[in-house]
mmCIF file of C-alpha atoms and ligand atoms in Angstrom:
data_model
loop_
_atom_site.group_PDB
_atom_site.id
_atom_site.type_symbol
_atom_site.label_atom_id
_atom_site.label_comp_id
_atom_site.label_asym_id
_atom_site.label_seq_id
_atom_site.Cartn_x
_atom_site.Cartn_y
_atom_site.Cartn_z
ATOM 1 C CA TRP A 341 10.197 -4.648 -1.946
ATOM 2 C CA GLY A 342 11.680 -7.766 -0.644
ATOM 3 C CA ALA A 343 9.683 -10.194 1.719
ATOM 4 C CA LEU A 344 10.028 -7.879 4.746
ATOM 5 C CA GLY A 345 8.532 -4.880 2.986
ATOM 6 C CA HIS A 346 5.674 -6.724 1.479
ATOM 7 C CA GLU A 347 4.853 -8.542 4.843
ATOM 8 C CA ALA A 348 4.889 -5.128 6.541
ATOM 9 C CA VAL A 349 2.570 -3.655 3.938
ATOM 10 C CA GLY A 350 0.062 -6.586 4.448
ATOM 11 C CA TYR A 351 0.206 -6.400 8.252
ATOM 12 C CA VAL A 352 -0.474 -2.666 8.210
ATOM 13 C CA ALA A 353 -3.351 -3.177 5.789
ATOM 14 C CA GLN A 354 -4.892 -5.934 7.852
ATOM 15 C CA GLU A 355 -5.268 -3.623 10.841
ATOM 16 C CA PHE A 356 -7.465 -1.142 9.050
ATOM 17 C CA LEU A 357 -9.866 -3.633 7.213
ATOM 18 C CA ALA A 358 -13.682 -2.926 7.461
ATOM 19 C CA PRO A 359 -15.776 -5.791 8.450
ATOM 20 C CA GLY A 360 -16.739 -6.920 4.870
ATOM 21 C CA ALA A 361 -13.102 -6.769 3.764
ATOM 22 C CA LEU A 362 -11.834 -8.493 6.744
ATOM 23 C CA ALA A 363 -14.407 -11.398 6.163
ATOM 24 C CA PHE A 364 -13.385 -11.749 2.536
ATOM 25 C CA VAL A 365 -9.630 -11.705 3.311
ATOM 26 C CA GLN A 366 -10.020 -14.230 6.114
ATOM 27 C CA SER A 367 -12.240 -16.851 4.191
ATOM 28 C CA SER A 368 -10.225 -16.215 0.992
ATOM 29 C CA LEU A 369 -6.662 -16.706 2.389
ATOM 30 C CA GLY A 370 -7.675 -19.181 4.993
ATOM 31 C CA SER A 371 -5.327 -21.127 7.259
ATOM 32 C CA THR A 372 -2.714 -21.372 4.299
ATOM 33 C CA TYR A 373 -1.978 -17.689 5.009
ATOM 34 C CA ASN A 374 -3.056 -17.441 8.566
ATOM 35 C CA GLU A 375 -5.954 -15.390 7.193
ATOM 36 C CA SER A 376 -3.592 -12.486 6.977
ATOM 37 C CA LEU A 377 -2.493 -10.054 3.982
ATOM 38 C CA GLY A 378 0.881 -10.024 5.701
ATOM 39 C CA ALA A 379 1.595 -13.666 5.192
ATOM 40 C CA ALA A 380 0.019 -13.791 1.681
ATOM 41 C CA ALA A 381 1.917 -10.664 0.497
ATOM 42 C CA THR A 382 4.988 -12.344 -0.828
ATOM 43 C CA TRP A 383 3.265 -15.150 -2.992
ATOM 44 C CA ALA A 384 3.397 -13.051 -6.023
ATOM 45 C CA ASP A 385 7.153 -12.936 -5.910
ATOM 46 C CA SER A 386 7.280 -16.763 -5.190
ATOM 47 C CA ILE A 387 5.675 -17.640 -8.344
ATOM 48 C CA LYS A 388 6.819 -15.020 -10.879
ATOM 49 C CA TYR A 389 9.578 -17.205 -12.525
ATOM 50 C CA THR A 390 7.829 -20.443 -12.276
ATOM 51 C CA LYS A 391 6.330 -22.196 -15.160
ATOM 52 C CA GLY A 392 2.893 -20.906 -16.070
ATOM 53 C CA TYR A 393 3.358 -17.516 -14.248
ATOM 54 C CA THR A 394 6.204 -15.909 -16.154
ATOM 55 C CA TRP A 395 3.741 -13.554 -17.639
ATOM 56 C CA SER A 396 3.254 -12.000 -14.288
ATOM 57 C CA SER A 397 6.909 -10.798 -13.803
ATOM 58 C CA PRO A 398 6.512 -7.474 -15.671
ATOM 59 C CA LEU A 399 3.494 -6.679 -13.586
ATOM 60 C CA HIS A 400 5.616 -5.889 -10.588
ATOM 61 C CA PHE A 401 6.802 -2.460 -11.949
ATOM 62 C CA VAL A 402 6.369 0.122 -14.468
ATOM 63 C CA ASP A 403 9.416 1.398 -16.469
ATOM 64 C CA ALA A 404 8.851 5.215 -16.301
ATOM 65 C CA GLU A 405 10.995 6.745 -19.201
ATOM 66 C CA ASP A 406 11.832 10.009 -17.337
ATOM 67 C CA SER A 407 15.019 11.601 -16.477
ATOM 68 C CA PRO A 408 15.445 11.646 -12.735
ATOM 69 C CA LEU A 409 19.273 12.634 -12.929
ATOM 70 C CA SER A 410 18.091 15.776 -14.837
ATOM 71 C CA GLY A 411 15.425 16.478 -12.213
ATOM 72 C CA SER A 412 12.521 15.482 -14.371
ATOM 73 C CA CYS A 413 10.420 12.889 -12.824
ATOM 74 C CA SER A 414 7.199 11.697 -14.389
ATOM 75 C CA VAL A 415 4.934 8.602 -15.159
ATOM 76 C CA SER A 416 2.679 8.365 -18.128
ATOM 77 C CA GLU A 417 0.224 5.505 -18.830
ATOM 78 C CA THR A 418 0.563 5.762 -22.483
ATOM 79 C CA ARG A 419 4.348 6.249 -22.539
ATOM 80 C CA ASP A 420 5.272 3.816 -19.913
ATOM 81 C CA CYS A 421 2.601 1.208 -20.013
ATOM 82 C CA GLY A 422 1.284 1.424 -23.537
ATOM 83 C CA ASP A 423 1.360 -2.398 -23.934
ATOM 84 C CA GLY A 424 -0.809 -2.823 -20.751
ATOM 85 C CA ASP A 425 1.679 -5.066 -19.173
ATOM 86 C CA CYS A 426 2.758 -3.152 -16.058
ATOM 87 C CA ILE A 427 1.773 -2.465 -12.335
ATOM 88 C CA LEU A 428 -0.740 0.082 -13.163
ATOM 89 C CA THR A 429 -2.989 -2.095 -15.406
ATOM 90 C CA ALA A 430 -2.203 -5.072 -13.141
ATOM 91 C CA ILE A 431 -3.711 -3.272 -10.279
ATOM 92 C CA ALA A 432 -6.795 -2.233 -12.292
ATOM 93 C CA ASN A 433 -7.109 -5.922 -13.543
ATOM 94 C CA TYR A 434 -6.937 -7.514 -10.131
ATOM 95 C CA THR A 435 -9.314 -4.924 -8.624
ATOM 96 C CA THR A 436 -12.002 -5.958 -11.031
ATOM 97 C CA ARG A 437 -11.211 -9.687 -10.575
ATOM 98 C CA VAL A 438 -11.228 -9.739 -6.796
ATOM 99 C CA ALA A 439 -14.668 -8.442 -6.899
ATOM 100 C CA GLN A 440 -16.038 -10.796 -9.561
ATOM 101 C CA THR A 441 -18.388 -13.386 -8.091
ATOM 102 C CA SER A 442 -18.402 -15.172 -11.333
ATOM 103 C CA LEU A 443 -14.718 -16.073 -10.781
ATOM 104 C CA SER A 444 -13.753 -19.211 -8.682
ATOM 105 C CA LYS A 445 -12.679 -18.964 -5.106
ATOM 106 C CA ALA A 446 -8.990 -19.721 -6.301
ATOM 107 C CA GLN A 447 -9.103 -17.005 -8.996
ATOM 108 C CA ARG A 448 -10.378 -14.421 -6.456
ATOM 109 C CA GLN A 449 -7.734 -15.535 -4.027
ATOM 110 C CA GLU A 450 -4.995 -15.103 -6.566
ATOM 111 C CA ALA A 451 -6.509 -11.645 -7.546
ATOM 112 C CA LEU A 452 -6.308 -10.615 -3.865
ATOM 113 C CA LYS A 453 -2.591 -11.956 -3.507
ATOM 114 C CA PHE A 454 -1.702 -9.921 -6.460
ATOM 115 C CA LEU A 455 -3.319 -6.739 -5.071
ATOM 116 C CA ASP A 456 -1.674 -7.334 -1.701
ATOM 117 C CA HIS A 457 1.601 -7.416 -3.460
ATOM 118 C CA PHE A 458 1.275 -4.784 -6.222
ATOM 119 C CA LEU A 459 -0.043 -2.039 -3.771
ATOM 120 C CA GLY A 460 3.356 -2.545 -1.929
ATOM 121 C CA ASP A 461 5.556 -2.658 -4.904
ATOM 122 C CA ILE A 462 4.062 0.660 -6.526
ATOM 123 C CA GLY A 463 5.317 2.256 -3.428
ATOM 124 C CA GLN A 464 8.969 1.340 -3.993
ATOM 125 C CA PRO A 465 10.190 4.295 -6.059
ATOM 126 C CA LEU A 466 12.605 2.103 -8.066
ATOM 127 C CA HIS A 467 9.623 0.063 -9.210
ATOM 128 C CA VAL A 468 8.358 3.137 -10.954
ATOM 129 C CA GLU A 469 11.616 4.084 -12.751
ATOM 130 C CA ALA A 470 13.189 2.775 -15.956
ATOM 131 C CA TYR A 471 16.672 4.342 -15.408
ATOM 132 C CA GLU A 472 19.273 1.516 -15.286
ATOM 133 C CA VAL A 473 16.443 -0.993 -15.148
ATOM 134 C CA GLY A 474 14.998 0.498 -11.981
ATOM 135 C CA GLY A 475 18.526 0.789 -10.441
ATOM 136 C CA ASN A 476 19.291 -2.939 -10.970
ATOM 137 C CA ASP A 477 22.202 -2.005 -13.054
ATOM 138 C CA ILE A 478 23.731 0.459 -10.662
ATOM 139 C CA ASP A 479 26.421 -1.274 -8.439
ATOM 140 C CA ALA A 480 26.022 -0.274 -4.681
ATOM 141 C CA THR A 481 27.407 -1.268 -1.311
ATOM 142 C CA CYS A 482 25.288 -1.871 1.709
ATOM 143 C CA SER A 483 27.021 -2.530 5.013
ATOM 144 C CA GLY A 484 30.219 -3.493 3.382
ATOM 145 C CA LYS A 485 28.417 -5.972 0.857
ATOM 146 C CA SER A 486 28.283 -5.709 -2.878
ATOM 147 C CA THR A 487 24.753 -5.232 -4.143
ATOM 148 C CA ASN A 488 22.779 -2.816 -6.490
ATOM 149 C CA LEU A 489 20.822 0.236 -5.980
ATOM 150 C CA HIS A 490 17.387 -1.500 -6.466
ATOM 151 C CA SER A 491 18.141 -4.321 -4.120
ATOM 152 C CA ALA A 492 19.460 -1.790 -1.294
ATOM 153 C CA TRP A 493 15.861 -0.264 -1.557
ATOM 154 C CA ASP A 494 13.980 -3.498 -1.781
ATOM 155 C CA THR A 495 15.889 -5.128 1.047
ATOM 156 C CA GLY A 496 19.221 -3.874 2.403
ATOM 157 C CA ILE A 497 18.190 -0.689 4.005
ATOM 158 C CA LEU A 498 14.996 -2.005 5.433
ATOM 159 C CA SER A 499 16.450 -5.254 6.764
ATOM 160 C CA LYS A 500 19.139 -3.298 8.573
ATOM 161 C CA ASN A 501 16.303 -0.962 10.117
ATOM 162 C CA ILE A 502 14.167 -3.937 11.195
ATOM 163 C CA ASP A 503 17.171 -5.773 12.653
ATOM 164 C CA GLU A 504 18.457 -2.796 14.644
ATOM 165 C CA ASN A 505 15.215 -1.129 15.785
ATOM 166 C CA TYR A 506 12.450 -3.694 15.786
ATOM 167 C CA ALA A 507 14.142 -6.698 17.216
ATOM 168 C CA ASN A 508 14.557 -8.248 13.840
ATOM 169 C CA ASP A 509 10.757 -8.902 13.739
ATOM 170 C CA VAL A 510 8.709 -7.617 10.826
ATOM 171 C CA GLN A 511 5.311 -7.702 12.957
ATOM 172 C CA THR A 512 7.011 -5.411 15.581
ATOM 173 C CA TYR A 513 7.936 -2.979 12.670
ATOM 174 C CA ALA A 514 4.421 -3.128 11.245
ATOM 175 C CA SER A 515 2.935 -2.372 14.709
ATOM 176 C CA SER A 516 5.076 0.650 15.004
ATOM 177 C CA LEU A 517 3.831 1.836 11.603
ATOM 178 C CA ILE A 518 0.210 1.238 12.705
ATOM 179 C CA SER A 519 0.707 3.230 15.917
ATOM 180 C CA LYS A 520 2.148 6.133 13.779
ATOM 181 C CA ILE A 521 -0.975 6.090 11.645
ATOM 182 C CA LYS A 522 -3.433 5.763 14.434
ATOM 183 C CA SER A 523 -1.867 8.181 16.854
ATOM 184 C CA GLY A 524 1.587 9.205 15.850
ATOM 185 C CA SER A 525 3.438 11.235 13.290
ATOM 186 C CA TYR A 526 1.333 9.950 10.424
ATOM 187 C CA LYS A 527 -1.981 10.748 11.971
ATOM 188 C CA SER A 528 -2.367 13.934 10.222
ATOM 189 C CA LEU A 529 -1.058 12.701 6.861
ATOM 190 C CA ALA A 530 -3.270 9.509 6.595
ATOM 191 C CA SER A 531 -6.326 11.044 5.112
ATOM 192 C CA GLY A 532 -4.183 12.761 2.511
ATOM 193 C CA TRP A 533 -2.947 9.533 1.451
ATOM 194 C CA LEU A 534 -6.163 8.652 -0.167
ATOM 195 C CA ALA A 535 -5.801 11.478 -2.523
ATOM 196 C CA CYS A 536 -7.827 10.038 -5.217
ATOM 197 C CA THR A 537 -10.587 9.337 -2.638
ATOM 198 C CA SER A 538 -14.102 10.650 -2.293
ATOM 199 C CA THR A 539 -14.858 12.543 0.826
ATOM 200 C CA THR A 540 -18.594 12.729 0.291
ATOM 201 C CA LYS A 541 -19.339 9.192 1.445
ATOM 202 C CA PRO A 542 -17.633 9.332 4.912
ATOM 203 C CA ALA A 543 -19.284 12.788 5.676
ATOM 204 C CA ALA A 544 -22.629 11.329 4.560
ATOM 205 C CA LYS A 545 -22.110 8.302 6.734
ATOM 206 C CA ARG A 546 -21.084 10.395 9.746
ATOM 207 C CA PHE A 547 -24.410 12.431 9.321
ATOM 208 C CA LEU A 548 -26.494 9.231 8.987
ATOM 209 C CA ASP A 549 -24.711 7.667 12.110
ATOM 210 C CA LEU A 550 -25.416 10.872 13.982
ATOM 211 C CA ALA A 551 -28.928 11.261 12.917
ATOM 212 C CA SER A 552 -29.814 7.719 13.665
ATOM 213 C CA TRP A 553 -28.302 8.026 17.248
ATOM 214 C CA ALA A 554 -30.188 11.360 17.857
ATOM 215 C CA HIS A 555 -33.405 9.638 16.631
ATOM 216 C CA ASN A 556 -32.978 6.669 19.042
ATOM 217 C CA ALA A 557 -31.367 8.489 21.896
ATOM 218 C CA ASP A 558 -33.503 10.154 24.576
ATOM 219 C CA PHE A 559 -33.103 13.269 22.980
ATOM 220 C CA GLY A 560 -34.737 16.802 23.860
ATOM 221 C CA SER A 561 -33.691 16.973 27.341
ATOM 222 C CA GLY A 562 -35.368 20.308 27.619
ATOM 223 C CA SER A 563 -31.963 22.220 27.581
ATOM 224 C CA LEU A 564 -30.738 23.076 24.144
ATOM 225 C CA GLU A 565 -27.281 23.730 25.606
ATOM 226 C CA ASN A 566 -27.300 20.204 27.051
ATOM 227 C CA ASP A 567 -28.500 18.631 23.722
ATOM 228 C CA VAL A 568 -25.934 20.358 21.697
ATOM 229 C CA THR A 569 -23.200 19.305 24.068
ATOM 230 C CA ARG A 570 -24.389 15.755 23.901
ATOM 231 C CA LEU A 571 -24.658 15.786 20.006
ATOM 232 C CA LEU A 572 -21.019 17.312 19.663
ATOM 233 C CA ALA A 573 -19.691 14.643 22.135
ATOM 234 C CA ARG A 574 -21.448 11.787 20.039
ATOM 235 C CA ALA A 575 -20.051 13.236 16.669
ATOM 236 C CA ALA A 576 -16.582 13.226 18.130
ATOM 237 C CA SER A 577 -16.910 9.649 19.394
ATOM 238 C CA LEU A 578 -18.207 8.437 16.130
ATOM 239 C CA ASP A 579 -15.246 10.053 14.231
ATOM 240 C CA ALA A 580 -12.819 8.500 16.701
ATOM 241 C CA GLY A 581 -14.327 5.084 16.309
ATOM 242 C CA PHE A 582 -14.511 5.421 12.539
ATOM 243 C CA GLU A 583 -10.749 6.433 12.336
ATOM 244 C CA SER A 584 -9.501 3.923 14.703
ATOM 245 C CA ARG A 585 -11.446 1.014 13.275
ATOM 246 C CA ARG A 586 -10.682 1.467 9.523
ATOM 247 C CA ALA A 587 -9.072 3.566 6.982
ATOM 248 C CA PRO A 588 -11.482 6.159 5.430
ATOM 249 C CA ALA A 589 -13.116 5.286 2.190
ATOM 250 C CA ALA A 590 -11.494 5.508 -1.213
ATOM 251 C CA THR A 591 -13.140 5.727 -4.424
ATOM 252 C CA ILE A 592 -12.469 2.910 -6.889
ATOM 253 C CA THR A 593 -10.903 4.300 -10.052
ATOM 254 C CA PRO A 594 -8.985 1.172 -11.133
ATOM 255 C CA LEU A 595 -6.396 3.055 -13.196
ATOM 256 C CA ALA A 596 -6.468 6.561 -11.847
ATOM 257 C CA CYS A 597 -5.353 5.757 -8.393
ATOM 258 C CA PRO A 598 -2.473 3.540 -9.353
ATOM 259 C CA LEU A 599 -1.254 6.430 -11.554
ATOM 260 C CA VAL A 600 -1.470 8.875 -8.532
ATOM 261 C CA TRP A 601 0.310 6.493 -6.244
ATOM 262 C CA ALA A 602 2.925 5.706 -9.056
ATOM 263 C CA LYS A 603 3.611 9.436 -9.750
ATOM 264 C CA GLU A 604 4.121 10.069 -5.837
ATOM 265 C CA SER A 605 6.603 7.221 -5.559
ATOM 266 C CA ASN A 606 8.536 8.025 -8.798
ATOM 267 C CA ALA A 607 9.033 11.605 -7.576
ATOM 268 C CA TYR A 608 11.548 10.388 -4.979
ATOM 269 C CA GLY A 609 13.756 9.513 -8.013
ATOM 270 C CA CYS A 610 14.251 13.193 -8.157
ATOM 271 C CA THR A 611 15.100 13.759 -4.542
ATOM 272 C CA VAL A 612 16.564 10.938 -2.345
ATOM 273 C CA VAL A 613 16.950 7.839 -4.574
ATOM 274 C CA PHE A 614 20.005 8.877 -6.820
ATOM 275 C CA SER A 615 21.462 11.328 -4.333
ATOM 276 C CA TYR A 616 24.450 9.276 -3.265
ATOM 277 C CA THR A 617 28.224 9.939 -3.819
ATOM 278 C CA SER A 618 30.292 7.413 -5.687
ATOM 279 C CA GLY A 619 31.551 4.615 -3.468
ATOM 280 C CA GLU A 620 29.209 5.682 -0.540
ATOM 281 C CA ASP A 621 28.103 2.740 1.572
ATOM 282 C CA LEU A 622 24.232 3.142 1.251
ATOM 283 C CA CYS A 623 23.610 1.386 4.765
ATOM 284 C CA THR A 624 26.208 3.037 6.936
ATOM 285 C CA SER A 625 26.085 6.758 5.681
ATOM 286 C CA SER A 626 23.834 9.863 5.522
ATOM 287 C CA TYR A 627 22.159 8.146 2.570
ATOM 288 C CA TYR A 628 20.758 5.447 4.981
ATOM 289 C CA THR A 629 19.444 8.143 7.256
ATOM 290 C CA LYS A 630 17.572 9.821 4.521
ATOM 291 C CA ALA A 631 16.225 6.683 2.980
ATOM 292 C CA VAL A 632 14.936 5.138 6.131
ATOM 293 C CA PRO A 633 12.034 7.703 6.698
ATOM 294 C CA VAL A 634 11.081 7.468 2.988
ATOM 295 C CA ILE A 635 10.788 3.621 3.148
ATOM 296 C CA ASP A 636 8.762 3.662 6.355
ATOM 297 C CA LEU A 637 6.418 6.199 4.999
ATOM 298 C CA GLN A 638 5.952 4.399 1.630
ATOM 299 C CA ILE A 639 5.300 1.165 3.471
ATOM 300 C CA ALA A 640 2.856 2.718 5.852
ATOM 301 C CA LYS A 641 1.070 4.532 3.235
ATOM 302 C CA GLN A 642 0.700 1.570 0.787
ATOM 303 C CA GLY A 643 -0.683 -0.585 3.732
ATOM 304 C CA TYR A 644 -3.267 1.914 4.586
ATOM 305 C CA ARG A 645 -4.343 2.444 0.905
ATOM 306 C CA LEU A 646 -4.591 -1.390 0.388
ATOM 307 C CA ALA A 647 -7.011 -1.451 3.442
ATOM 308 C CA ALA A 648 -9.006 1.521 1.947
ATOM 309 C CA TRP A 649 -9.060 -0.034 -1.453
ATOM 310 C CA LEU A 650 -10.548 -3.384 -0.122
ATOM 311 C CA ASN A 651 -12.942 -1.433 2.045
ATOM 312 C CA VAL A 652 -14.372 0.207 -1.051
ATOM 313 C CA ILE A 653 -14.670 -3.055 -2.839
ATOM 314 C CA PHE A 654 -16.101 -5.208 0.139
ATOM 315 C CA ASP A 655 -17.984 -2.581 2.326
ATOM 316 C CA GLY A 656 -19.105 -0.071 -0.347
ATOM 317 C CA ASP A 657 -16.942 2.584 1.424
ATOM 318 C CA THR A 658 -17.121 5.101 -1.257
HETATM 319 N N1 LIG B 722 -2.250 -13.418 -18.719
HETATM 320 C C1 LIG B 722 -2.578 -12.261 -17.898
HETATM 321 N N2 LIG B 722 -1.775 -11.230 -17.879
HETATM 322 C C2 LIG B 722 -0.800 -11.099 -18.897
HETATM 323 C C3 LIG B 722 -0.518 -12.274 -19.682
HETATM 324 C C4 LIG B 722 -1.285 -13.338 -19.552
HETATM 325 O O1 LIG B 722 -3.448 -12.317 -17.116
HETATM 326 N N3 LIG B 722 -0.035 -10.076 -18.990
HETATM 327 C C5 LIG B 722 -3.079 -14.529 -18.634
HETATM 328 C C6 LIG B 722 -4.028 -14.775 -19.665
HETATM 329 C C7 LIG B 722 -4.217 -16.096 -20.017
HETATM 330 C C8 LIG B 722 -2.986 -16.699 -19.181
HETATM 331 O O2 LIG B 722 -2.465 -15.706 -18.478
HETATM 332 O O3 LIG B 722 -5.435 -16.464 -19.355
HETATM 333 C C9 LIG B 722 -2.082 -17.432 -20.058
HETATM 334 O O4 LIG B 722 -1.569 -16.528 -20.961
HETATM 335 P P1 LIG B 722 -0.432 -16.856 -22.071
HETATM 336 O O5 LIG B 722 -1.170 -17.820 -23.078
HETATM 337 O O6 LIG B 722 -0.264 -15.505 -22.670
HETATM 338 O O7 LIG B 722 0.727 -17.444 -21.403
HETATM 339 N N1 LIG B 723 -5.590 -14.193 -15.539
HETATM 340 C C1 LIG B 723 -5.356 -13.012 -15.009
HETATM 341 N N2 LIG B 723 -6.037 -11.873 -15.410
HETATM 342 C C2 LIG B 723 -6.848 -11.959 -16.385
HETATM 343 C C3 LIG B 723 -7.205 -13.200 -16.971
HETATM 344 C C4 LIG B 723 -6.540 -14.284 -16.415
HETATM 345 O O1 LIG B 723 -4.431 -12.946 -14.057
HETATM 346 N N3 LIG B 723 -7.482 -10.854 -16.777
HETATM 347 C C5 LIG B 723 -4.803 -15.354 -15.082
HETATM 348 C C6 LIG B 723 -5.598 -16.225 -14.157
HETATM 349 C C7 LIG B 723 -5.036 -17.518 -14.240
HETATM 350 C C8 LIG B 723 -4.444 -17.466 -15.607
HETATM 351 O O2 LIG B 723 -4.457 -16.075 -16.028
HETATM 352 O O3 LIG B 723 -3.904 -17.656 -13.435
HETATM 353 C C9 LIG B 723 -5.313 -18.252 -16.576
HETATM 354 O O4 LIG B 723 -6.464 -17.674 -16.708
HETATM 355 P P1 LIG B 723 -7.669 -18.163 -17.609
HETATM 356 O O5 LIG B 723 -7.948 -19.555 -17.134
HETATM 357 O O6 LIG B 723 -8.855 -17.266 -17.449
HETATM 358 O O7 LIG B 723 -7.100 -18.030 -19.038
HETATM 359 N N1 LIG B 724 12.466 -4.624 -11.546
HETATM 360 C C1 LIG B 724 12.042 -3.308 -11.740
HETATM 361 N N2 LIG B 724 12.109 -2.769 -12.872
HETATM 362 C C2 LIG B 724 12.572 -3.423 -13.993
HETATM 363 C C3 LIG B 724 13.044 -4.689 -13.825
HETATM 364 C C4 LIG B 724 12.950 -5.329 -12.591
HETATM 365 O O1 LIG B 724 11.463 -2.670 -10.719
HETATM 366 N N3 LIG B 724 12.617 -2.739 -15.174
HETATM 367 C C5 LIG B 724 12.428 -5.133 -10.155
HETATM 368 C C6 LIG B 724 11.810 -6.517 -9.971
HETATM 369 C C7 LIG B 724 12.448 -7.028 -8.699
HETATM 370 C C8 LIG B 724 13.864 -6.557 -8.988
HETATM 371 O O2 LIG B 724 13.875 -5.401 -9.851
HETATM 372 O O3 LIG B 724 12.064 -6.512 -7.638
HETATM 373 C C9 LIG B 724 14.829 -7.590 -9.653
HETATM 374 O O4 LIG B 724 14.131 -7.948 -10.837
HETATM 375 P P1 LIG B 724 14.671 -9.312 -11.642
HETATM 376 O O5 LIG B 724 14.499 -10.385 -10.568
HETATM 377 O O6 LIG B 724 13.658 -9.422 -12.791
HETATM 378 O O7 LIG B 724 16.054 -9.108 -11.943
HETATM 379 ZN ZN1 LIG B 725 12.311 -4.781 -6.379
HETATM 380 ZN ZN1 LIG B 726 7.192 -7.705 -6.395
#
């Protein structure tokens, strides 16, 4: 993604951090980044061609050697990241490093900024595709301007959408995605976004919260019906609080989850990404109408996953 996409991922994630993750994010990023994953999300792009950081430039993508034009999409860790120098292993590496208390504050901040960025990039379908250098070598037109397919997905389509529908303000755009997750069209999908996620712990946590409330509350009113009604009401309220406060927990499987996310993203290479007609303007045609909902979904989803990931690390949400 370009700056707008990364910032949106960060702003969405910030909204779903649990207390421990929020405290780490705020103290690690500090005033330099307004204590926000939104502001820190583009750092990794700003340094990738600078001296001492050129090793990080292949970490923004994985060149999946599949055949999207033949309808065959796939990602393989051994085939596509055999040298260990791709976004899959980078996420695993920085997941380990951000939690390592033996590292310096600067090193852990760097790990956080890389995670903030790479959990965004892995949701961009062309960052999980080798064909034509992830679409960089495919000439394209966006609103009359010459560009390439990769750049249209990173920047062109999204910037037009934010300009026209969100007052050209990325925070307004992120707020709209957050609302969709909390109470709109993404609400029913969000728990499924944490596919490599354990459901045991949230259930156990809900049970413990409920048991502790029942223990402390003036329970045993004499009416079983009344007690059951109160218990169910309390369970519903705990669930509502849990869901609105934070993303449900994910299990840390440093390499397994990135592979799941990469496959999901790469699959769009077999549907919308290459389905344009020659000469079609990608930002003023039906292609634009098909691409926008995918981009919105991928950004919202990766922001939510970033929050859940940090919640596992810093709040023990497993
Ligand atoms: N490094 C890294 N990931 C890479 C390549 C390098 O984390 N894919 C780190 C390891 C070294 C530092 O960068 O500590 C400098 O590496 P090099 O000497 O290869 O430039
Ligand atoms: N580095 C990294 N991942 C690692 C090891 C190192 O990104 N697994 C980075 C952190 C520093 C640089 O490489 O930016 C140099 O690290 P070191 O001083 O550990 O060689
Ligand atoms: N990129 C990619 N896959 C590649 C090469 C590059 O996804 N095999 C991405 C990284 C940048 C964009 O394409 O977002 C442009 O890359 P560069 O600046 O290296 O030309
Ligand atoms: Zn890109
Ligand atoms: Zn990037």
